[in-house]
Short mmCIF file of C-alpha atoms in Angstrom, two decimals:
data_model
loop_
_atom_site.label_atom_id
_atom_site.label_comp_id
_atom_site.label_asym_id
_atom_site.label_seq_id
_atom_site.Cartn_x
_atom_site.Cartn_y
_atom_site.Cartn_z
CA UNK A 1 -14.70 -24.49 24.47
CA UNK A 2 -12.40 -21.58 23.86
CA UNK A 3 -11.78 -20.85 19.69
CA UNK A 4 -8.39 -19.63 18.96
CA UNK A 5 -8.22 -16.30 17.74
CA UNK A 6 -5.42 -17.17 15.07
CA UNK A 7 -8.18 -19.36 12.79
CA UNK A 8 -10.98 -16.29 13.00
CA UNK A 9 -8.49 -13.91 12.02
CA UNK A 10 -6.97 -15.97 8.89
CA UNK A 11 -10.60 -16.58 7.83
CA UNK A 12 -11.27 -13.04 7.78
CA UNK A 13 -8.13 -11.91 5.91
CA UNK A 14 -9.14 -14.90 3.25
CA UNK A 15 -12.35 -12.85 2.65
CA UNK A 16 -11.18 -9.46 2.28
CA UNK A 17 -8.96 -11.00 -0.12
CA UNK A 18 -12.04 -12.25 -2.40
CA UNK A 19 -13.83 -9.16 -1.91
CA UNK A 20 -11.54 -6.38 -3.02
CA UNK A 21 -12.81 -4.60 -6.23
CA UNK A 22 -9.80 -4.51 -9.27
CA UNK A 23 -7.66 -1.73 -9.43
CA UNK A 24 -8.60 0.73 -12.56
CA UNK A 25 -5.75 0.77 -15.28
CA UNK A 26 -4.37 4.27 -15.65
CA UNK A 27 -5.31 6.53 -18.19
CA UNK A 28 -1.42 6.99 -19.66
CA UNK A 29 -1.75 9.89 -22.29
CA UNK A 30 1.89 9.89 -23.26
CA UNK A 31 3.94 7.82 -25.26
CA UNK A 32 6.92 5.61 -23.51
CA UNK A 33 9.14 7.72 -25.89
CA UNK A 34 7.95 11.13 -24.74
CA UNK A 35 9.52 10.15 -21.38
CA UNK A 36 12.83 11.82 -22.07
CA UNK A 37 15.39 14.35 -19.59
CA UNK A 38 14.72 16.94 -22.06
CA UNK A 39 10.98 16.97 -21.47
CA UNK A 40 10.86 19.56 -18.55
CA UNK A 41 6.94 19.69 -18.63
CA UNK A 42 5.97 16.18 -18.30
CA UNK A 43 8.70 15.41 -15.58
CA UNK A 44 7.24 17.64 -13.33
CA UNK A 45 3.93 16.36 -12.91
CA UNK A 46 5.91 13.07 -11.36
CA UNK A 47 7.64 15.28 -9.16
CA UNK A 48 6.87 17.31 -5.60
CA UNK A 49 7.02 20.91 -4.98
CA UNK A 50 10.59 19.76 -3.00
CA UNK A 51 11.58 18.02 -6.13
CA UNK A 52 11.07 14.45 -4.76
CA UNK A 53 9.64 11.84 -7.21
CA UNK A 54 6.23 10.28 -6.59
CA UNK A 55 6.02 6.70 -6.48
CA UNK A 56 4.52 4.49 -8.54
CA UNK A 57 1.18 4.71 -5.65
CA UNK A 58 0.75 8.23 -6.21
CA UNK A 59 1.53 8.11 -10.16
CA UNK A 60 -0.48 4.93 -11.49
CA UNK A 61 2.49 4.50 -13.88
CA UNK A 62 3.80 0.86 -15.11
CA UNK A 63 7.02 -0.19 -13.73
CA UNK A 64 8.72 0.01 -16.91
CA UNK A 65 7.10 3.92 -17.05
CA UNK A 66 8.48 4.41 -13.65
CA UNK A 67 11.59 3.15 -14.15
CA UNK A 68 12.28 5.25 -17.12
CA UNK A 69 11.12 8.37 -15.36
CA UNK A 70 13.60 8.23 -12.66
CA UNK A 71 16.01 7.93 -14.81
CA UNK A 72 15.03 10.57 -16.73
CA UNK A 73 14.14 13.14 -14.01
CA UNK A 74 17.84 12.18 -12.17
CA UNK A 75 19.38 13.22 -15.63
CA UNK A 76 17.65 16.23 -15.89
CA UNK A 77 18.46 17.14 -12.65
CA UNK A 78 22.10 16.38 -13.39
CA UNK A 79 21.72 18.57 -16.52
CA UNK A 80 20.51 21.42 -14.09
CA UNK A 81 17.25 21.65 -16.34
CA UNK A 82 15.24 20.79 -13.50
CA UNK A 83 15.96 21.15 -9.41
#
């Protein structure tokens, strides 16, 4: 007599799951090597106005991209090239 809320709701999540539309690949016009402390300019469109980094949500960049940007933006801050 009664359904069970639990079933309707795991149905539902199934199809939102087949209907979402593919994330676009980002448009990356930069080289993995260009990703470097010493590159001032390109670090700073990764990073806020308060000098925190943007996460990978935000930026659209690979893992491997990120990863090597916070590297590089933590040495460059280190270096006192950037703050």
């Amino acid at each position: 007599m009664y359904r069970k809320k639990g079933k309707d709701k795991r149905r539902q999540d199934s199809n939102r799951q087949l209907n979402r539309m593919p994330r676009a690949k980002p448009k990356i016009d930069f080289t993995f090597e260009e990703i470097d402390c010493r590159n001032v300019t390109l670090l700073r469109r990764f990073v806020t106005d308060q000098g925190r980094l943007l996460p990978r949500k935000y930026t659209h960049l690979p893992a491997r991209y990120q990863r090597k940007l916070s590297r590089s933006v933590k040495q460059a801050r280190h270096m006192l090239l950037m703050r």
